[in-house]
Every structure is written in structure tokens, then in C-alpha cells.
PDB file of C-alpha atoms in Angstrom:
ATOM      1  CA  UNK A 268     271.454  81.203  43.864  1.00 64.00           C
ATOM      2  CA  UNK A 269     268.927  83.313  41.962  1.00 73.00           C
ATOM      3  CA  UNK A 270     269.182  86.917  42.637  1.00 85.00           C
ATOM      4  CA  UNK A 271     268.409  90.321  41.353  1.00 92.00           C
ATOM      5  CA  UNK A 272     271.044  93.196  42.098  1.00 94.00           C
ATOM      6  CA  UNK A 273     270.081  96.911  42.285  1.00 96.00           C
ATOM      7  CA  UNK A 274     273.193  98.250  43.767  1.00 95.00           C
ATOM      8  CA  UNK A 275     272.453 102.091  44.274  1.00 95.00           C
ATOM      9  CA  UNK A 276     270.030 102.678  47.320  1.00 94.00           C
ATOM     10  CA  UNK A 277     269.807 106.418  46.191  1.00 95.00           C
ATOM     11  CA  UNK A 278     270.065 108.363  43.111  1.00 97.00           C
ATOM     12  CA  UNK A 279     269.818 112.177  42.958  1.00 97.00           C
ATOM     13  CA  UNK A 280     270.105 113.859  39.848  1.00 97.00           C
ATOM     14  CA  UNK A 281     268.890 117.478  38.547  1.00 97.00           C
ATOM     15  CA  UNK A 282     265.858 117.928  36.580  1.00 97.00           C
ATOM     16  CA  UNK A 283     266.637 117.424  33.033  1.00 97.00           C
ATOM     17  CA  UNK A 284     269.702 115.477  33.558  1.00 97.00           C
ATOM     18  CA  UNK A 285     270.238 112.214  32.112  1.00 97.00           C
ATOM     19  CA  UNK A 286     269.576 109.018  34.643  1.00 97.00           C
ATOM     20  CA  UNK A 287     270.777 105.238  34.766  1.00 97.00           C
ATOM     21  CA  UNK A 288     269.477 103.210  36.903  1.00 98.00           C
ATOM     22  CA  UNK A 289     271.509  99.678  37.334  1.00 98.00           C
ATOM     23  CA  UNK A 290     270.181  96.105  37.744  1.00 97.00           C
ATOM     24  CA  UNK A 291     272.039  92.994  37.674  1.00 96.00           C
ATOM     25  CA  UNK A 292     270.598  89.247  38.085  1.00 93.00           C
ATOM     26  CA  UNK A 293     271.710  85.828  38.310  1.00 88.00           C
ATOM     27  CA  UNK A 294     270.134  83.505  36.536  1.00 79.00           C
ATOM     28  CA  UNK A 295     271.036  80.175  34.871  1.00 73.00           C
ATOM     29  CA  UNK A 296     269.058  81.364  31.958  1.00 77.00           C
ATOM     30  CA  UNK A 297     267.839  84.475  30.436  1.00 76.00           C
ATOM     31  CA  UNK A 298     264.717  85.307  32.338  1.00 84.00           C
ATOM     32  CA  UNK A 299     261.876  87.621  31.649  1.00 89.00           C
ATOM     33  CA  UNK A 300     263.043  91.312  32.844  1.00 91.00           C
ATOM     34  CA  UNK A 301     261.080  94.294  33.916  1.00 93.00           C
ATOM     35  CA  UNK A 302     261.178  97.486  35.820  1.00 96.00           C
ATOM     36  CA  UNK A 303     258.484  98.739  37.511  1.00 95.00           C
ATOM     37  CA  UNK A 304     257.806 102.294  39.061  1.00 96.00           C
ATOM     38  CA  UNK A 305     256.342 103.340  42.567  1.00 93.00           C
ATOM     39  CA  UNK A 306     255.531 106.512  43.429  1.00 90.00           C
ATOM     40  CA  UNK A 307     254.960 107.642  47.000  1.00 85.00           C
ATOM     41  CA  UNK A 308     251.839 105.663  48.945  1.00 80.00           C
ATOM     42  CA  UNK A 309     251.129 104.253  45.694  1.00 82.00           C
ATOM     43  CA  UNK A 310     251.514 100.422  43.943  1.00 85.00           C
ATOM     44  CA  UNK A 311     253.747  99.324  41.426  1.00 90.00           C
ATOM     45  CA  UNK A 312     253.361 100.315  37.767  1.00 91.00           C
ATOM     46  CA  UNK A 313     254.841  98.395  35.066  1.00 91.00           C
ATOM     47  CA  UNK A 314     257.965 100.827  32.988  1.00 95.00           C
ATOM     48  CA  UNK A 315     258.938  97.996  30.387  1.00 93.00           C
ATOM     49  CA  UNK A 316     259.689  94.502  29.941  1.00 91.00           C
ATOM     50  CA  UNK A 317     262.232  92.125  27.869  1.00 91.00           C
ATOM     51  CA  UNK A 318     261.121  88.844  26.778  1.00 87.00           C
ATOM     52  CA  UNK A 319     263.465  87.981  23.605  1.00 85.00           C
ATOM     53  CA  UNK A 320     264.270  90.176  20.459  1.00 88.00           C
ATOM     54  CA  UNK A 321     265.695  94.045  20.084  1.00 90.00           C
ATOM     55  CA  UNK A 322     268.199  93.913  23.524  1.00 92.00           C
ATOM     56  CA  UNK A 323     266.914  97.684  23.331  1.00 96.00           C
ATOM     57  CA  UNK A 324     263.317  97.983  25.127  1.00 95.00           C
ATOM     58  CA  UNK A 325     260.965 101.356  25.231  1.00 96.00           C
ATOM     59  CA  UNK A 326     258.556 102.011  27.990  1.00 95.00           C
ATOM     60  CA  UNK A 327     256.064 104.129  29.360  1.00 94.00           C
ATOM     61  CA  UNK A 328     257.059 107.706  30.223  1.00 93.00           C
ATOM     62  CA  UNK A 329     260.027 108.239  27.923  1.00 96.00           C
ATOM     63  CA  UNK A 330     261.716 104.927  29.702  1.00 97.00           C
ATOM     64  CA  UNK A 331     264.143 102.432  28.205  1.00 97.00           C
ATOM     65  CA  UNK A 332     266.151  99.725  29.155  1.00 98.00           C
ATOM     66  CA  UNK A 333     268.955  97.800  27.563  1.00 96.00           C
ATOM     67  CA  UNK A 334     269.244  94.208  28.014  1.00 95.00           C
ATOM     68  CA  UNK A 335     273.153  93.004  28.011  1.00 94.00           C
ATOM     69  CA  UNK A 336     273.495  88.785  28.140  1.00 91.00           C
ATOM     70  CA  UNK A 337     277.402  89.300  28.858  1.00 91.00           C
ATOM     71  CA  UNK A 338     276.783  91.543  31.517  1.00 93.00           C
ATOM     72  CA  UNK A 339     273.632  90.070  33.010  1.00 93.00           C
ATOM     73  CA  UNK A 340     272.291  93.553  33.245  1.00 95.00           C
ATOM     74  CA  UNK A 341     269.384  95.263  32.480  1.00 96.00           C
ATOM     75  CA  UNK A 342     269.888  98.920  33.090  1.00 98.00           C
ATOM     76  CA  UNK A 343     267.029 101.637  32.696  1.00 98.00           C
ATOM     77  CA  UNK A 344     267.896 105.126  31.057  1.00 98.00           C
ATOM     78  CA  UNK A 345     266.088 108.172  30.409  1.00 97.00           C
ATOM     79  CA  UNK A 346     267.553 111.022  28.492  1.00 97.00           C
ATOM     80  CA  UNK A 347     266.170 114.277  30.546  1.00 97.00           C
ATOM     81  CA  UNK A 348     264.552 113.573  33.926  1.00 97.00           C
ATOM     82  CA  UNK A 349     261.529 115.320  34.648  1.00 96.00           C
ATOM     83  CA  UNK A 350     260.150 116.510  38.497  1.00 95.00           C
ATOM     84  CA  UNK A 351     257.637 113.736  38.169  1.00 94.00           C
ATOM     85  CA  UNK A 352     259.750 111.088  37.714  1.00 96.00           C
ATOM     86  CA  UNK A 353     260.943 111.743  41.690  1.00 96.00           C
ATOM     87  CA  UNK A 354     259.832 107.687  43.036  1.00 96.00           C
ATOM     88  CA  UNK A 355     261.345 104.182  43.719  1.00 95.00           C
ATOM     89  CA  UNK A 356     262.314 101.813  40.856  1.00 97.00           C
ATOM     90  CA  UNK A 357     262.209  97.913  40.769  1.00 95.00           C
ATOM     91  CA  UNK A 358     263.927  96.057  38.680  1.00 95.00           C
ATOM     92  CA  UNK A 359     262.373  92.481  38.475  1.00 92.00           C
ATOM     93  CA  UNK A 360     262.973  88.675  36.942  1.00 89.00           C
ATOM     94  CA  UNK A 361     260.793  86.110  36.370  1.00 84.00           C
ATOM     95  CA  UNK A 362     262.477  82.606  34.851  1.00 76.00           C
ATOM     96  CA  UNK A 363     260.892  81.486  31.626  1.00 72.00           C
ATOM     97  CA  UNK A 364     259.078  78.472  33.450  1.00 70.00           C
ATOM     98  CA  UNK A 365     257.935  79.851  36.727  1.00 69.00           C
ATOM     99  CA  UNK A 366     255.066  81.987  38.039  1.00 64.00           C
ATOM    100  CA  UNK A 367     257.518  83.540  40.541  1.00 73.00           C
ATOM    101  CA  UNK A 368     258.329  87.325  40.020  1.00 82.00           C
ATOM    102  CA  UNK A 369     261.276  88.099  41.708  1.00 86.00           C
ATOM    103  CA  UNK A 370     262.239  91.990  42.812  1.00 90.00           C
ATOM    104  CA  UNK A 371     265.064  93.963  43.718  1.00 93.00           C
ATOM    105  CA  UNK A 372     265.830  95.693  46.842  1.00 92.00           C
ATOM    106  CA  UNK A 373     264.595  99.028  44.846  1.00 94.00           C
ATOM    107  CA  UNK A 374     266.499 102.349  43.627  1.00 96.00           C
ATOM    108  CA  UNK A 375     265.088 105.290  45.155  1.00 96.00           C
ATOM    109  CA  UNK A 376     265.160 108.713  42.443  1.00 97.00           C
ATOM    110  CA  UNK A 377     265.214 111.992  44.170  1.00 97.00           C
ATOM    111  CA  UNK A 378     265.236 114.835  41.468  1.00 96.00           C
ATOM    112  CA  UNK A 379     266.687 118.668  42.092  1.00 95.00           C
ATOM    113  CA  UNK A 380     264.761 121.238  40.719  1.00 89.00           C
TER     114      UNK A 380
ATOM    115  CA  UNK B  67     237.072  99.556  36.362  1.00 70.00           C
ATOM    116  CA  UNK B  68     238.504  99.637  39.930  1.00 77.00           C
ATOM    117  CA  UNK B  69     241.354  97.833  39.019  1.00 91.00           C
ATOM    118  CA  UNK B  70     242.489  96.320  42.006  1.00 94.00           C
ATOM    119  CA  UNK B  71     241.021  97.382  45.627  1.00 95.00           C
ATOM    120  CA  UNK B  72     242.950  96.328  48.645  1.00 96.00           C
ATOM    121  CA  UNK B  73     240.916  96.611  52.327  1.00 96.00           C
ATOM    122  CA  UNK B  74     241.845  98.103  55.001  1.00 96.00           C
ATOM    123  CA  UNK B  75     244.530 101.047  53.927  1.00 94.00           C
ATOM    124  CA  UNK B  76     246.195 101.078  57.448  1.00 96.00           C
ATOM    125  CA  UNK B  77     245.574  98.487  60.165  1.00 96.00           C
ATOM    126  CA  UNK B  78     247.341  98.194  63.788  1.00 97.00           C
ATOM    127  CA  UNK B  79     247.448  94.718  65.599  1.00 97.00           C
ATOM    128  CA  UNK B  80     248.908  93.231  68.816  1.00 97.00           C
ATOM    129  CA  UNK B  81     250.699  90.064  68.480  1.00 97.00           C
ATOM    130  CA  UNK B  82     248.694  87.128  68.354  1.00 97.00           C
ATOM    131  CA  UNK B  83     245.557  88.915  66.724  1.00 97.00           C
ATOM    132  CA  UNK B  84     243.943  87.880  63.943  1.00 96.00           C
ATOM    133  CA  UNK B  85     242.933  89.271  60.743  1.00 96.00           C
ATOM    134  CA  UNK B  86     242.109  89.170  56.809  1.00 97.00           C
ATOM    135  CA  UNK B  87     243.489  91.521  54.302  1.00 98.00           C
ATOM    136  CA  UNK B  88     240.973  92.000  51.485  1.00 98.00           C
ATOM    137  CA  UNK B  89     241.898  92.090  47.800  1.00 98.00           C
ATOM    138  CA  UNK B  90     239.421  92.278  44.548  1.00 97.00           C
ATOM    139  CA  UNK B  91     239.828  92.769  40.675  1.00 96.00           C
ATOM    140  CA  UNK B  92     237.239  93.670  38.469  1.00 95.00           C
ATOM    141  CA  UNK B  93     239.295  92.691  35.100  1.00 93.00           C
ATOM    142  CA  UNK B  94     238.420  88.673  35.380  1.00 92.00           C
ATOM    143  CA  UNK B  95     241.910  88.209  35.802  1.00 92.00           C
ATOM    144  CA  UNK B  96     243.019  84.474  36.638  1.00 91.00           C
ATOM    145  CA  UNK B  97     246.006  85.110  38.004  1.00 90.00           C
ATOM    146  CA  UNK B  98     246.584  87.009  41.908  1.00 92.00           C
ATOM    147  CA  UNK B  99     249.453  87.315  44.526  1.00 93.00           C
ATOM    148  CA  UNK B 100     250.258  88.582  47.540  1.00 96.00           C
ATOM    149  CA  UNK B 101     253.447  90.408  47.823  1.00 95.00           C
ATOM    150  CA  UNK B 102     255.098  91.996  51.166  1.00 96.00           C
ATOM    151  CA  UNK B 103     257.242  95.047  50.923  1.00 93.00           C
ATOM    152  CA  UNK B 104     259.808  95.668  53.565  1.00 92.00           C
ATOM    153  CA  UNK B 105     262.533  98.491  53.640  1.00 85.00           C
ATOM    154  CA  UNK B 106     265.816  97.386  51.521  1.00 81.00           C
ATOM    155  CA  UNK B 107     264.191  94.066  50.728  1.00 82.00           C
ATOM    156  CA  UNK B 108     261.913  94.839  47.552  1.00 85.00           C
ATOM    157  CA  UNK B 109     258.694  92.956  47.355  1.00 90.00           C
ATOM    158  CA  UNK B 110     258.714  89.242  48.160  1.00 92.00           C
ATOM    159  CA  UNK B 111     255.551  86.723  47.029  1.00 91.00           C
ATOM    160  CA  UNK B 112     254.149  84.955  49.756  1.00 95.00           C
ATOM    161  CA  UNK B 113     251.636  83.094  47.994  1.00 95.00           C
ATOM    162  CA  UNK B 114     249.585  83.260  44.677  1.00 92.00           C
ATOM    163  CA  UNK B 115     246.795  81.504  42.745  1.00 93.00           C
ATOM    164  CA  UNK B 116     246.284  80.995  39.249  1.00 88.00           C
ATOM    165  CA  UNK B 117     242.009  80.596  39.351  1.00 91.00           C
ATOM    166  CA  UNK B 118     239.512  80.096  41.577  1.00 94.00           C
ATOM    167  CA  UNK B 119     240.211  76.901  43.790  1.00 95.00           C
ATOM    168  CA  UNK B 120     243.946  77.061  43.063  1.00 94.00           C
ATOM    169  CA  UNK B 121     246.592  78.384  45.042  1.00 95.00           C
ATOM    170  CA  UNK B 122     250.513  78.048  45.974  1.00 93.00           C
ATOM    171  CA  UNK B 123     252.901  79.092  47.834  1.00 93.00           C
ATOM    172  CA  UNK B 124     255.439  82.084  47.384  1.00 90.00           C
ATOM    173  CA  UNK B 125     258.894  83.064  48.897  1.00 88.00           C
ATOM    174  CA  UNK B 126     257.723  83.743  52.602  1.00 94.00           C
ATOM    175  CA  UNK B 127     254.607  81.915  53.001  1.00 96.00           C
ATOM    176  CA  UNK B 128     254.567  81.493  56.542  1.00 96.00           C
ATOM    177  CA  UNK B 129     252.308  82.475  59.029  1.00 96.00           C
ATOM    178  CA  UNK B 130     249.748  83.390  56.322  1.00 97.00           C
ATOM    179  CA  UNK B 131     247.178  81.465  54.288  1.00 97.00           C
ATOM    180  CA  UNK B 132     244.902  82.227  51.666  1.00 97.00           C
ATOM    181  CA  UNK B 133     241.826  80.916  49.351  1.00 96.00           C
ATOM    182  CA  UNK B 134     240.270  81.773  46.056  1.00 97.00           C
ATOM    183  CA  UNK B 135     236.403  80.536  45.784  1.00 97.00           C
ATOM    184  CA  UNK B 136     235.689  83.201  43.238  1.00 96.00           C
ATOM    185  CA  UNK B 137     237.747  84.928  40.593  1.00 96.00           C
ATOM    186  CA  UNK B 138     237.293  88.177  41.909  1.00 97.00           C
ATOM    187  CA  UNK B 139     238.460  87.440  45.217  1.00 97.00           C
ATOM    188  CA  UNK B 140     242.200  86.609  46.968  1.00 98.00           C
ATOM    189  CA  UNK B 141     242.169  87.515  51.108  1.00 98.00           C
ATOM    190  CA  UNK B 142     245.101  86.915  52.931  1.00 98.00           C
ATOM    191  CA  UNK B 143     244.750  85.793  56.392  1.00 98.00           C
ATOM    192  CA  UNK B 144     247.256  86.176  59.135  1.00 96.00           C
ATOM    193  CA  UNK B 145     246.461  83.428  61.768  1.00 92.00           C
ATOM    194  CA  UNK B 146     248.428  84.789  64.652  1.00 96.00           C
ATOM    195  CA  UNK B 147     249.876  88.076  64.278  1.00 96.00           C
ATOM    196  CA  UNK B 148     253.715  88.445  65.123  1.00 97.00           C
ATOM    197  CA  UNK B 149     255.668  91.884  64.869  1.00 97.00           C
ATOM    198  CA  UNK B 150     257.759  90.109  62.099  1.00 96.00           C
ATOM    199  CA  UNK B 151     254.816  90.561  59.986  1.00 97.00           C
ATOM    200  CA  UNK B 152     255.068  94.417  60.310  1.00 97.00           C
ATOM    201  CA  UNK B 153     254.681  95.492  56.282  1.00 97.00           C
ATOM    202  CA  UNK B 154     252.993  96.958  53.604  1.00 95.00           C
ATOM    203  CA  UNK B 155     251.268  94.321  51.839  1.00 97.00           C
ATOM    204  CA  UNK B 156     250.218  94.692  47.718  1.00 95.00           C
ATOM    205  CA  UNK B 157     247.791  92.359  45.861  1.00 96.00           C
ATOM    206  CA  UNK B 158     248.435  92.167  42.603  1.00 93.00           C
ATOM    207  CA  UNK B 159     246.889  90.863  39.420  1.00 92.00           C
ATOM    208  CA  UNK B 160     246.985  89.664  35.886  1.00 89.00           C
ATOM    209  CA  UNK B 161     245.443  88.247  32.974  1.00 86.00           C
ATOM    210  CA  UNK B 162     246.461  84.992  32.539  1.00 74.00           C
ATOM    211  CA  UNK B 163     249.035  82.242  33.578  1.00 65.00           C
ATOM    212  CA  UNK B 164     250.880  83.374  30.386  1.00 68.00           C
ATOM    213  CA  UNK B 165     250.896  87.080  31.137  1.00 67.00           C
ATOM    214  CA  UNK B 166     251.701  86.782  35.035  1.00 58.00           C
ATOM    215  CA  UNK B 167     254.320  89.286  35.184  1.00 67.00           C
ATOM    216  CA  UNK B 168     252.320  92.184  33.459  1.00 79.00           C
ATOM    217  CA  UNK B 169     250.901  92.620  37.174  1.00 85.00           C
ATOM    218  CA  UNK B 170     248.298  95.225  38.076  1.00 90.00           C
ATOM    219  CA  UNK B 171     249.000  96.275  41.438  1.00 91.00           C
ATOM    220  CA  UNK B 172     246.463  97.718  44.480  1.00 93.00           C
ATOM    221  CA  UNK B 173     247.636 100.672  46.515  1.00 91.00           C
ATOM    222  CA  UNK B 174     248.800  98.514  49.635  1.00 93.00           C
ATOM    223  CA  UNK B 175     247.864  97.945  52.870  1.00 96.00           C
ATOM    224  CA  UNK B 176     250.103  98.868  55.673  1.00 95.00           C
ATOM    225  CA  UNK B 177     250.343  96.579  58.572  1.00 97.00           C
ATOM    226  CA  UNK B 178     251.614  96.964  62.283  1.00 97.00           C
ATOM    227  CA  UNK B 179     251.826  94.511  65.044  1.00 97.00           C
ATOM    228  CA  UNK B 180     252.359  95.369  68.272  1.00 96.00           C
TER     229      UNK B 180
END
């Protein structure tokens, strides 16, 4: 069955430290890949997306993600976390022939001062 | 532009009651969708629409109806509310079919069914 896995429910980092959030997918072919962020009480905002080409993609707010086909992964990274990055982060995939956007269960990021 | 708006923000229903969650967008987007968000489960697609007059089911459509009579509006109807429908509901839209995944989300409606 097709699935998206975010193995970390919570992650806590200190402000200024680097961040990596993990995402693995299980699909027959390379899907479209996305990261969304949800601030408390808000809807979701698209951070970045991967369709094809360069496997390292840049997004908004200083985030980047790397697609690794051999590992079926699309991990989100940021070199230096700010307190305002505290939020919930969702990895999502879409089959190239489908309308359906499938979300992972999310990772909640806490930032220590 | 107001973007994607949802009303109400909060709602409490008794089991068996019906109601409609409203969603509107002013960006002339063709594609609209409804998700529910439950703890530990991410967002799950309920129904979606690729244009006025066209709707289809997502992952979890049971207990919900939708219609799309205009480009702007995409209401979600709960026919007979059940406690299992307690959730946060998000409406989203995108420009067209080809970019359905670049979705703009509304602020959500928190629904409690007692």
C-alpha cells in the first residue's frame, strides 16, 4: 500500500541549532514530494516541493529538502533554527497521475531558547 | 484577496444533527478539496472537486456530501453527525488540475460531536 512515514512525532532543538526532519514514502514510482508547515491554529503552508531534476530543493523560510531515490526519502533541513520555526511539519506525496495528496502524520518541532 | 475562507471556526453538534461547513475562495481556483485532521494521522482527503459541477471522493468520504455549483464555493455537508466525525476540517484550493498539489489552505473548522 502507498504510504508516507514521518518517524518522529516530536523533535526538540535549541535555537540556532541545525534541523533535519525525516520523511519516507512507499510508492511504485517516484511521486511528487512536498513539505508543508502548520503553525498553531493555522492552516497549512507549502514550504517546498520536488517534481524532478535537482534532488536538492530550496523552499521558503530558509528550508531545503533532499530527495534520495535509493532511500525513498525526502528529508527536510534547516541550518539554523529560529524560535518562530516551532510548528508542525507535514510531508506529503502525490502520484503523478492522481489528484490525491497523501500526508504523513506530522512532526511537531519544539524550539528551546 | 481573502484567499480561502471557512465558516464557522468552531462548532459543537449533537449526534444525529446535520450541518454544512462553508468554504469559499476568491482566487478563481478550479480545484478545491476538503480534509480532516486527526491527531497522529495527518490530513486525510474527504472529497475534492476539479471544477464547478464536478466532485469526487477522497480517502474518507463516508458520512459527508459535497457539491460545487460555483467556482468559488465548496460546502461540506454532514448528514447525520457521529462522534467519529469530531475533527478539524480544512478546505484547500489550487489553481487547476495540473497544480492540485500546490494547495492554499483555509484556517480550519474545529468540529466536536457529542
